[in-house]
mmCIF file of C-alpha atoms in Angstrom:
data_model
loop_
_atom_site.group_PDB
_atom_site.id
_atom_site.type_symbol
_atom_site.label_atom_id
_atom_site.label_comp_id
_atom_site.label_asym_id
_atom_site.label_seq_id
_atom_site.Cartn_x
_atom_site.Cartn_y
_atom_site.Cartn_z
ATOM 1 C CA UNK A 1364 227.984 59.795 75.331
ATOM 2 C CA UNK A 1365 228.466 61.406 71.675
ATOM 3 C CA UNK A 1366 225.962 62.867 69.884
ATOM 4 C CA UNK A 1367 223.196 59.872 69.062
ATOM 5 C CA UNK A 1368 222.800 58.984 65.540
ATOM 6 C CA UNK A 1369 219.584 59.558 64.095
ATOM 7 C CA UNK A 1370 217.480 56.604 62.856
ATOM 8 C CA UNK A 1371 216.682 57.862 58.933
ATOM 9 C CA UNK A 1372 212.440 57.075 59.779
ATOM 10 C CA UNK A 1373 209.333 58.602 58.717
ATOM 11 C CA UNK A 1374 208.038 56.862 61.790
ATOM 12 C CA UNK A 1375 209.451 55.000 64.910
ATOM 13 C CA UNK A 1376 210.954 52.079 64.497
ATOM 14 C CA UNK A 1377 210.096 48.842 67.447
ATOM 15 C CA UNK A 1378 212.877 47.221 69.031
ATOM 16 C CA UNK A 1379 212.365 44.012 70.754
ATOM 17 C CA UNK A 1380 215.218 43.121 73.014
ATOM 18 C CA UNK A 1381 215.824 39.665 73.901
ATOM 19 C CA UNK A 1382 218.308 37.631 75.414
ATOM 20 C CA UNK A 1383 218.835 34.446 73.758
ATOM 21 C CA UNK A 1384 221.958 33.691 75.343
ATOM 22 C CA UNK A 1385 223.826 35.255 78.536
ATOM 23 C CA UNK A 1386 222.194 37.950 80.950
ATOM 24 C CA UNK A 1387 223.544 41.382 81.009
ATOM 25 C CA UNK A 1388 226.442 41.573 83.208
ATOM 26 C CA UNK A 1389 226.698 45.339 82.789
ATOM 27 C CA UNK A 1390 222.956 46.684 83.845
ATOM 28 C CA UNK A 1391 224.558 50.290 83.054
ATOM 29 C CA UNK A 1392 225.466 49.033 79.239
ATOM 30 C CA UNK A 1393 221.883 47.684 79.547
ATOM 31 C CA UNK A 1394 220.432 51.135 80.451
ATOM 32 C CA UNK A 1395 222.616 52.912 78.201
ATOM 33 C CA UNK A 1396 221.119 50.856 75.239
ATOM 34 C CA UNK A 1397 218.011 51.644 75.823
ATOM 35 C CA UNK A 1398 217.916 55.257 76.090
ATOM 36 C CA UNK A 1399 220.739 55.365 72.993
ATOM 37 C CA UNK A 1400 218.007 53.050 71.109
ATOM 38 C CA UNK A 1401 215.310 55.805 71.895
ATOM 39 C CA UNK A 1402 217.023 58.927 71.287
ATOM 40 C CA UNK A 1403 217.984 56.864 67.714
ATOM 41 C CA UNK A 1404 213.789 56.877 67.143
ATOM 42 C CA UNK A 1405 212.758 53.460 68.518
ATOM 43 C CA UNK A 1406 210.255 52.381 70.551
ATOM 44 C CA UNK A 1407 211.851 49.913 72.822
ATOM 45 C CA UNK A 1408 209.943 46.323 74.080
ATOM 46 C CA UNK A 1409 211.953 45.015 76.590
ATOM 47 C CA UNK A 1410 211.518 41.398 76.706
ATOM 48 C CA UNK A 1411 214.395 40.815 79.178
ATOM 49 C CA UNK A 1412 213.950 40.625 82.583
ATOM 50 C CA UNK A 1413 217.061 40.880 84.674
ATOM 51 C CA UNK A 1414 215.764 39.552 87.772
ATOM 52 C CA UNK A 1415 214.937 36.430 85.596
ATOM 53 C CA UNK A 1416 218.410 35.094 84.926
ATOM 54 C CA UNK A 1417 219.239 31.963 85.588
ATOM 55 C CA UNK A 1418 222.649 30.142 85.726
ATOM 56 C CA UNK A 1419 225.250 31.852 83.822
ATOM 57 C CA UNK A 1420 221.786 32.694 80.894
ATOM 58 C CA UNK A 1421 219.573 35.277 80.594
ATOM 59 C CA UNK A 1422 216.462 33.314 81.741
ATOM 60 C CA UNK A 1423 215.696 29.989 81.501
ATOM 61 C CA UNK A 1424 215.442 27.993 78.333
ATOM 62 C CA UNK A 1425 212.267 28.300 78.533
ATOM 63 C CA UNK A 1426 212.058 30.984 79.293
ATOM 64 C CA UNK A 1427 214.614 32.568 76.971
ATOM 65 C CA UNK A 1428 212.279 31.015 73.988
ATOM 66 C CA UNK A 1429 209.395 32.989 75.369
ATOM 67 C CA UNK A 1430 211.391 36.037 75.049
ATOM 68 C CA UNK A 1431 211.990 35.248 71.321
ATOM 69 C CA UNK A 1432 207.805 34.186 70.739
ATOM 70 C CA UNK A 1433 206.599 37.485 72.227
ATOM 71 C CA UNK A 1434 208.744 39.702 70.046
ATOM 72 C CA UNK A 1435 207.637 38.281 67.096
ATOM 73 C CA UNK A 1436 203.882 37.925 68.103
ATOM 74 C CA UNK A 1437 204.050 41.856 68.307
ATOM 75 C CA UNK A 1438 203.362 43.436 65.450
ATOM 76 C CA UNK A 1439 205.449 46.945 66.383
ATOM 77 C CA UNK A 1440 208.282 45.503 66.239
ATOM 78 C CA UNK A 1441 210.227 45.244 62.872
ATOM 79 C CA UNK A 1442 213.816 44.561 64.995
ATOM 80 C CA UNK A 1443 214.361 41.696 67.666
ATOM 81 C CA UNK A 1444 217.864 42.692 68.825
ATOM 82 C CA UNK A 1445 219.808 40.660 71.261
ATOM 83 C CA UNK A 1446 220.971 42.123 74.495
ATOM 84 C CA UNK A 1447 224.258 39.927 74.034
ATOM 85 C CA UNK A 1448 225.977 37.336 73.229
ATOM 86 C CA UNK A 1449 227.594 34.912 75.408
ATOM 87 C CA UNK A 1450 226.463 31.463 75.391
ATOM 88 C CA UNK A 1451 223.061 29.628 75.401
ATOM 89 C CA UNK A 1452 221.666 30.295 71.763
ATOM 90 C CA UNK A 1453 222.256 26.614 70.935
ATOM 91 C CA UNK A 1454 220.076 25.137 74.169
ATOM 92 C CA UNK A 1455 217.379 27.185 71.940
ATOM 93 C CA UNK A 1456 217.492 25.488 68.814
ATOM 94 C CA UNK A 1457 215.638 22.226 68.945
ATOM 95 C CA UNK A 1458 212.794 24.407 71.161
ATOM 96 C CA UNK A 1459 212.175 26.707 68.120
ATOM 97 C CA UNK A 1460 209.675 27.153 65.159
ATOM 98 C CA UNK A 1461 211.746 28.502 62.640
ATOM 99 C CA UNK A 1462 209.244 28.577 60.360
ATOM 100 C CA UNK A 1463 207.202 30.419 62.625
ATOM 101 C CA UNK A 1464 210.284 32.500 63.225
ATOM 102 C CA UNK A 1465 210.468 33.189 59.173
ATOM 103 C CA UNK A 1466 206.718 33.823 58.990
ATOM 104 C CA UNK A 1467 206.930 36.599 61.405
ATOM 105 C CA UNK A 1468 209.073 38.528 59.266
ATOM 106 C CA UNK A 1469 211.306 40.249 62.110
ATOM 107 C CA UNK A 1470 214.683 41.317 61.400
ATOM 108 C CA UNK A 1471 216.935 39.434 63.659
ATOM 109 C CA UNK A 1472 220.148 41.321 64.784
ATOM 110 C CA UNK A 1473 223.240 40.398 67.031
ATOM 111 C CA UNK A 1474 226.477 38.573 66.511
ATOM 112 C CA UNK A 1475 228.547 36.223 68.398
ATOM 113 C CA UNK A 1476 226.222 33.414 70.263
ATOM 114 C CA UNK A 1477 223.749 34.857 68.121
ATOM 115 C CA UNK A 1478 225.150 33.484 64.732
ATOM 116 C CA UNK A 1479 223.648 30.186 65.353
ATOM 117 C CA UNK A 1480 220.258 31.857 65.140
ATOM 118 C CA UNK A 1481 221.593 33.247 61.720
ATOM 119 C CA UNK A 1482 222.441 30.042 60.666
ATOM 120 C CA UNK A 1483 220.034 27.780 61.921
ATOM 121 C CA UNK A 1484 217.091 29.744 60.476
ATOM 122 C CA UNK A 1485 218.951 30.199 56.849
ATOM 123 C CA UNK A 1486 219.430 26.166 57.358
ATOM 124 C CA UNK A 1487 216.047 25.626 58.271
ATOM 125 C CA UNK A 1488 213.797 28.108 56.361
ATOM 126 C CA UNK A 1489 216.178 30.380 53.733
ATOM 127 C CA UNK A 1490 215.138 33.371 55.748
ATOM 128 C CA UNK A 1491 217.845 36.077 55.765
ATOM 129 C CA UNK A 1492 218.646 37.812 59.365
ATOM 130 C CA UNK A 1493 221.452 40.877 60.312
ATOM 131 C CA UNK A 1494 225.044 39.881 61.627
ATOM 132 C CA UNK A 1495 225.309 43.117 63.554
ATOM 133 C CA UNK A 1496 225.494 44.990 66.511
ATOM 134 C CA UNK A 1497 224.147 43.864 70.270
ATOM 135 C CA UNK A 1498 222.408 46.320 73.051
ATOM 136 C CA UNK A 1499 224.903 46.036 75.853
ATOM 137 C CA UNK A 1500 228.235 45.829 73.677
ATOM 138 C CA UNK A 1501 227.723 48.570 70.774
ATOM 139 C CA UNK A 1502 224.691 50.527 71.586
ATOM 140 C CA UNK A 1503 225.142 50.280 75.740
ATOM 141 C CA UNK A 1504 228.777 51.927 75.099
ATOM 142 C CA UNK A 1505 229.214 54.667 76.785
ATOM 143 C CA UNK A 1506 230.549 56.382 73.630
ATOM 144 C CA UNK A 1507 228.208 55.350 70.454
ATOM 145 C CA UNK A 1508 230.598 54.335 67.828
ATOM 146 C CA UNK A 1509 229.372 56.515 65.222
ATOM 147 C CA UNK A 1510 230.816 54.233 62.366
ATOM 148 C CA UNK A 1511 228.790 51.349 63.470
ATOM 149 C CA UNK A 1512 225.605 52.894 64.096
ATOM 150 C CA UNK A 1513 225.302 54.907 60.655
ATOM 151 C CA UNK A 1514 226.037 51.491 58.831
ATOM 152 C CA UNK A 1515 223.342 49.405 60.909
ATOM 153 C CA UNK A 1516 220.876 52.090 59.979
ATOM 154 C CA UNK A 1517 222.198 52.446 56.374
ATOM 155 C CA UNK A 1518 222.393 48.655 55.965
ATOM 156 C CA UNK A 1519 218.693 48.707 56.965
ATOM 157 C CA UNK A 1520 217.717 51.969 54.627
ATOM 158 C CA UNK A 1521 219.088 51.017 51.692
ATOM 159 C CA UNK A 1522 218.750 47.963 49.955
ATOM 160 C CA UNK A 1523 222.780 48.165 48.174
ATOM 161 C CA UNK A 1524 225.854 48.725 50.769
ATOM 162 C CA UNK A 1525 228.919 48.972 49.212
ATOM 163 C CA UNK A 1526 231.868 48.439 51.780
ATOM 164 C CA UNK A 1527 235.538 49.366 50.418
ATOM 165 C CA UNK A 1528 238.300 48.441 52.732
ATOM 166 C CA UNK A 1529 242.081 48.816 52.403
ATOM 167 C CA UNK A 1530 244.114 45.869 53.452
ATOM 168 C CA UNK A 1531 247.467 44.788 52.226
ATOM 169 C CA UNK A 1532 248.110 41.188 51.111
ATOM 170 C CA UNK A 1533 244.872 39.613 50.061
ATOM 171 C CA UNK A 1534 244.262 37.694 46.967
ATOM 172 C CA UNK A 1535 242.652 38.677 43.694
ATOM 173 C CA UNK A 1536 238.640 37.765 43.569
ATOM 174 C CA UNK A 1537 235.888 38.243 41.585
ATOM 175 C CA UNK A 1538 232.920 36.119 42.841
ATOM 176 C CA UNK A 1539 228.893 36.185 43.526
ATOM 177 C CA UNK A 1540 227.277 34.283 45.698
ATOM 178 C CA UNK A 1541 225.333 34.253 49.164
ATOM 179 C CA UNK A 1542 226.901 35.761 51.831
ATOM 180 C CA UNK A 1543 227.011 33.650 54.648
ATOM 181 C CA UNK A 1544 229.021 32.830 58.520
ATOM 182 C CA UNK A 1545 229.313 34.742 61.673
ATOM 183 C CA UNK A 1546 231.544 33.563 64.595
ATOM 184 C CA UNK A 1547 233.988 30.857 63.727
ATOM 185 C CA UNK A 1548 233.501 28.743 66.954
ATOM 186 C CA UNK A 1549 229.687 28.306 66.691
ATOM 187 C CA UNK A 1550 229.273 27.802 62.764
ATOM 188 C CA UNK A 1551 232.116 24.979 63.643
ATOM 189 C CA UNK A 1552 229.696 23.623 66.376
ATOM 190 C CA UNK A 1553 226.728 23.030 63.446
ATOM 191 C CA UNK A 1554 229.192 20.736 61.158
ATOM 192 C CA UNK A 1555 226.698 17.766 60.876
ATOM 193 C CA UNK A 1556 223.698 18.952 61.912
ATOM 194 C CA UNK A 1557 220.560 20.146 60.422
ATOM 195 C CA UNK A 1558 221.387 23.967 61.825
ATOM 196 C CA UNK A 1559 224.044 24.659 59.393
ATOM 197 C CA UNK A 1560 222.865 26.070 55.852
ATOM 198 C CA UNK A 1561 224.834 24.046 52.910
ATOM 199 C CA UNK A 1562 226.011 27.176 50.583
ATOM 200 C CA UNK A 1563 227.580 26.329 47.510
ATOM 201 C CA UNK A 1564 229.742 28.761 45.691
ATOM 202 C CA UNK A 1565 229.281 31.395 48.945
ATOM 203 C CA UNK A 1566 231.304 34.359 50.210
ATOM 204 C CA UNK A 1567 231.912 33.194 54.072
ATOM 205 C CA UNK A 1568 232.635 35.577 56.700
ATOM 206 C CA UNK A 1569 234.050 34.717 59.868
ATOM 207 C CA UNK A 1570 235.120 36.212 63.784
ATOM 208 C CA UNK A 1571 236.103 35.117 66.472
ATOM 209 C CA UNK A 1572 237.606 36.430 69.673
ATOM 210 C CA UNK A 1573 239.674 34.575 72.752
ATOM 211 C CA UNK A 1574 240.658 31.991 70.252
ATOM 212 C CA UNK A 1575 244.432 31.416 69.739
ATOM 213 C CA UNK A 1576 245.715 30.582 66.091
ATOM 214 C CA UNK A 1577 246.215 26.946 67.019
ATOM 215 C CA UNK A 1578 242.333 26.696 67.728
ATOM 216 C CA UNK A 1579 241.394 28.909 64.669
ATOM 217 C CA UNK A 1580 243.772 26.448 62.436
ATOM 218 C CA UNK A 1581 241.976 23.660 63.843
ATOM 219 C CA UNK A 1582 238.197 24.897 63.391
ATOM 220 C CA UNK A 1583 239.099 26.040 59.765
ATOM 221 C CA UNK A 1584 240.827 22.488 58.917
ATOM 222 C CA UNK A 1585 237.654 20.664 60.504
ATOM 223 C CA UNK A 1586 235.846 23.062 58.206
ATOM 224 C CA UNK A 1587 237.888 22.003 55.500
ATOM 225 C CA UNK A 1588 237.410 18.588 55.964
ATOM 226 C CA UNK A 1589 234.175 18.479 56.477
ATOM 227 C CA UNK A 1590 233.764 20.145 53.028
ATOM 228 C CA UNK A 1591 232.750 22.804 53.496
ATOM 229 C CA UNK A 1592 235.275 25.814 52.521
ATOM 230 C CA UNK A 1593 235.958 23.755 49.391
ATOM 231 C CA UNK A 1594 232.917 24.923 48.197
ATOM 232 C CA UNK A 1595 232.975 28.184 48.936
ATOM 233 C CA UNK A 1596 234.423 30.768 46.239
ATOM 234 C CA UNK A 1597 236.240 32.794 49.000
ATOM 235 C CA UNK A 1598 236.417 33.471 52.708
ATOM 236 C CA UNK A 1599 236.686 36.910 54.379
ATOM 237 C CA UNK A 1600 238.431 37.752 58.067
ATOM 238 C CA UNK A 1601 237.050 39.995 60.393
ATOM 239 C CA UNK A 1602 238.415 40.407 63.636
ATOM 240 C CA UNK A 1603 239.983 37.494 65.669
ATOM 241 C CA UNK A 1604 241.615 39.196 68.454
ATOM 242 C CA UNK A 1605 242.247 38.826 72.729
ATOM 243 C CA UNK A 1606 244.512 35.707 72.501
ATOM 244 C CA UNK A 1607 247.411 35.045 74.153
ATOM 245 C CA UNK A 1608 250.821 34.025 72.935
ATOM 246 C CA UNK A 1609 253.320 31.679 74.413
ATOM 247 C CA UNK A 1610 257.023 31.585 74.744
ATOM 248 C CA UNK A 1611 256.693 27.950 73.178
ATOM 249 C CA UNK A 1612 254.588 28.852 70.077
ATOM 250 C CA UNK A 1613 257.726 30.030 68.915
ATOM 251 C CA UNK A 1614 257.017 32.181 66.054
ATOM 252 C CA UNK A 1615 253.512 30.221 65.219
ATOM 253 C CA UNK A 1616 251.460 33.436 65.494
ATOM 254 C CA UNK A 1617 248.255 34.709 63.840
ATOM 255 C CA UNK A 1618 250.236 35.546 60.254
ATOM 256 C CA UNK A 1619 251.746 32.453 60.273
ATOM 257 C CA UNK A 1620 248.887 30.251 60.910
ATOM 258 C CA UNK A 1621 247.100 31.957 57.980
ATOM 259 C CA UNK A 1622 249.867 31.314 55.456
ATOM 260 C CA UNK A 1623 249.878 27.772 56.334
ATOM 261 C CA UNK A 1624 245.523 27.874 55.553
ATOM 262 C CA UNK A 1625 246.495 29.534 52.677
ATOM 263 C CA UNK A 1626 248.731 27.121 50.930
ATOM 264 C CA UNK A 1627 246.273 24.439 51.897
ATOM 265 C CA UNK A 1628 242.995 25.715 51.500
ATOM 266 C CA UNK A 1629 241.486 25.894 48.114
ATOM 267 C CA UNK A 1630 239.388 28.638 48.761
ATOM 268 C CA UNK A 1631 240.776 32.408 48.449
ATOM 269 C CA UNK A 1632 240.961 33.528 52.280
ATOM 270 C CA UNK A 1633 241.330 37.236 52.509
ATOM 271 C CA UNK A 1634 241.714 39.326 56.003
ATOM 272 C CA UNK A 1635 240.561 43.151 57.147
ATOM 273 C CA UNK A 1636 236.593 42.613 57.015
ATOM 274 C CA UNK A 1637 235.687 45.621 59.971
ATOM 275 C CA UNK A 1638 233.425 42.712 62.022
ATOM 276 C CA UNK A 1639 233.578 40.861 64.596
ATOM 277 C CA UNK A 1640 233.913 41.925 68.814
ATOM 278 C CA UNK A 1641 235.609 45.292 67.694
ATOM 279 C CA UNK A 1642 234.096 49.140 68.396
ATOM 280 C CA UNK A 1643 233.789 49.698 64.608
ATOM 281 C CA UNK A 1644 232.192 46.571 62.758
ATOM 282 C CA UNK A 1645 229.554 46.797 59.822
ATOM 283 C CA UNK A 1646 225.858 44.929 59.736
ATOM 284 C CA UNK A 1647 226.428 42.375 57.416
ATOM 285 C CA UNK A 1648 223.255 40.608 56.227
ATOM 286 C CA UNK A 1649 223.459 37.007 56.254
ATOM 287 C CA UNK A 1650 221.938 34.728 53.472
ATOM 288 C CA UNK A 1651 221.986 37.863 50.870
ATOM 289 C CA UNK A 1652 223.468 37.805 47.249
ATOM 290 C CA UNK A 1653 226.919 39.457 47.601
ATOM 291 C CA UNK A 1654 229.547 40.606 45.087
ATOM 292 C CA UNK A 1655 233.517 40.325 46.188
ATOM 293 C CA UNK A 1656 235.871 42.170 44.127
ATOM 294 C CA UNK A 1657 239.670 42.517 45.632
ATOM 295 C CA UNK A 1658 243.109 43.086 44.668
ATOM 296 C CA UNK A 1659 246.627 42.837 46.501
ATOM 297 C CA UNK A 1660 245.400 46.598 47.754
ATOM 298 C CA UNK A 1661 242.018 45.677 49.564
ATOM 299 C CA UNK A 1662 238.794 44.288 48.338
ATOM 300 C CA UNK A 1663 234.870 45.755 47.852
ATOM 301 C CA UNK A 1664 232.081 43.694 49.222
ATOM 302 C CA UNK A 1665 229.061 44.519 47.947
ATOM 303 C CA UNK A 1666 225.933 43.159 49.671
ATOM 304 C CA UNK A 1667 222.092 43.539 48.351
ATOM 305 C CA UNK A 1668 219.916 43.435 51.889
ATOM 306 C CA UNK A 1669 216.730 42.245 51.911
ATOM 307 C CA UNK A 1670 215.804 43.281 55.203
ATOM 308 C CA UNK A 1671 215.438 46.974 54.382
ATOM 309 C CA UNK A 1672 212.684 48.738 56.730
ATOM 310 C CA UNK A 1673 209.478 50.305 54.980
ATOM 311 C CA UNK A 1674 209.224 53.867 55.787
#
């Protein structure tokens, strides 16, 4: 393991680990978290019980929700982090009070499975929560990534994060608005429900992994449809990656497939954002006021968190 990255606190920080979704397939990643967590200045509450797992989840239903209740009913913690991702966060969502949830005034991190958390509490209360990294994936790794741990503790020390990246090919913007999305496949799965926040004149960010172009095309388009992107003043592309390509897509690859969205999308879509299932990702915070500037060169997103921790 590298060197850990020091938490910037006055005073420990708690760390309520849950598993919303799947159970940790990796109990070494599991382990690894932990200790990285601690040597980083928290105090960890492990609500997770790996003996408890059930099915292809981390727990029952049930008994995943109880996970969630007893972070927030304890008042050391300030950070309910998710173990991973997975599947199962949507089984949750007609069990929960987000309001409670809201009221408790936790700082809800993961990404993946997770963004339907994000979303569904935005939807259902306004509350802002972290698109960032999970225990077993980014701090379980047996070599911290030191890019994504600085800007998780950065994004929670300082109110203003300023992210500059270089990528070729993107579209001129200059927009505000709410900053808003997560994984493409579950914000897809909450068109037409009460779960998914209606943000006019946003800055949507999206991942996915495992999900050939065809299927991308097709979320984005029932996204379209449904809406949604028209009403948006740009879209930003982190990481879609681990697909397969056939002999018989026949030059339909990932480049192509977003040339065709961008002729028929309204919407500005621009590509590089550093998040999604990748080593090196930021903490973006979702439901905060954000500022896009880019050029043919790369773009700056600038992102005002409210979720900064009090020293």
């Amino acid at each position: 393991m590298t060197e850990p990255v020091q938490a910037p606190s006055k005073k420990s920080i708690g760390v309520a680990l849950i598993a919303p979704g799947g159970y940790a397939s990796d109990e070494a990643a599991l382990a690894r978290g932990i200790l990285a967590l601690q040597s980083q200045g928290c105090v960890v509450y492990d609500y997770y019980d790996p003996a408890a797992k059930y099915q292809r989840f981390g727990g029952t239903d049930a008994a995943r929700v109880g996970q969630i209740y007893e972070a927030i009913d304890n008042p050391q913690v300030q950070i309910v982090l998710a173990i991973r991702g997975s599947y199962g966060m949507s089984r949750l969502l007609p069990l929960l009070d987000f309001e409670r949830l809201a009221a408790s005034k936790k700082i809800f991190v993961g990404h993946s499975d997770v963004t339907a958390l994000h979303l569904a509490l935005l939807a259902q209360t306004g509350a802002p929560s972290l698109a960032g990294p999970m225990l077993c994936s980014d701090f379980g790794e047996a070599e911290l990534s030191e890019f994504t741990m600085s800007h998780f503790w950065q994004c929670l020390r300082q109110p203003e994060q300023v992210l500059q990246v270089s990528a070729a090919g993107n579209p001129a913007v200059n927009a505000r608005g709410t900053l808003w999305g997560g994984n493409l496949a579950m914000l897809n799965h909450l068109v037409g429900t009460s779960y998914l926040p209606q943000v006019d004149g946003g800055i949507l960010f999206l991942e996915d992994i495992g999900e050939h172009p065809y299927r991308i095309e097709r979320m984005m388009l029932q996204l379209e449809y449904a809406g949604i992107l028209e009403r948006q003043q740009a879209i930003v592309l982190g990481d879609f990656s681990n697909y397969r390509l056939a002999e018989h897509d026949n030059g339909y690859d990932f480049d192509a497939m977003l040339a065709y969205l961008r002729a028929h999308i309204s919407a500005p879509i621009l590509a590089g954002l550093p998040f999604g299932h990748i080593r090196d990702k930021v903490t973006l915070p979702v439901g905060a006021q954000a500022q896009l500037l880019s050029d043919a060169n790369g773009f700056q997103l600038t992102t005002q968190n409210p979720l900064t921790l009090v020293s």
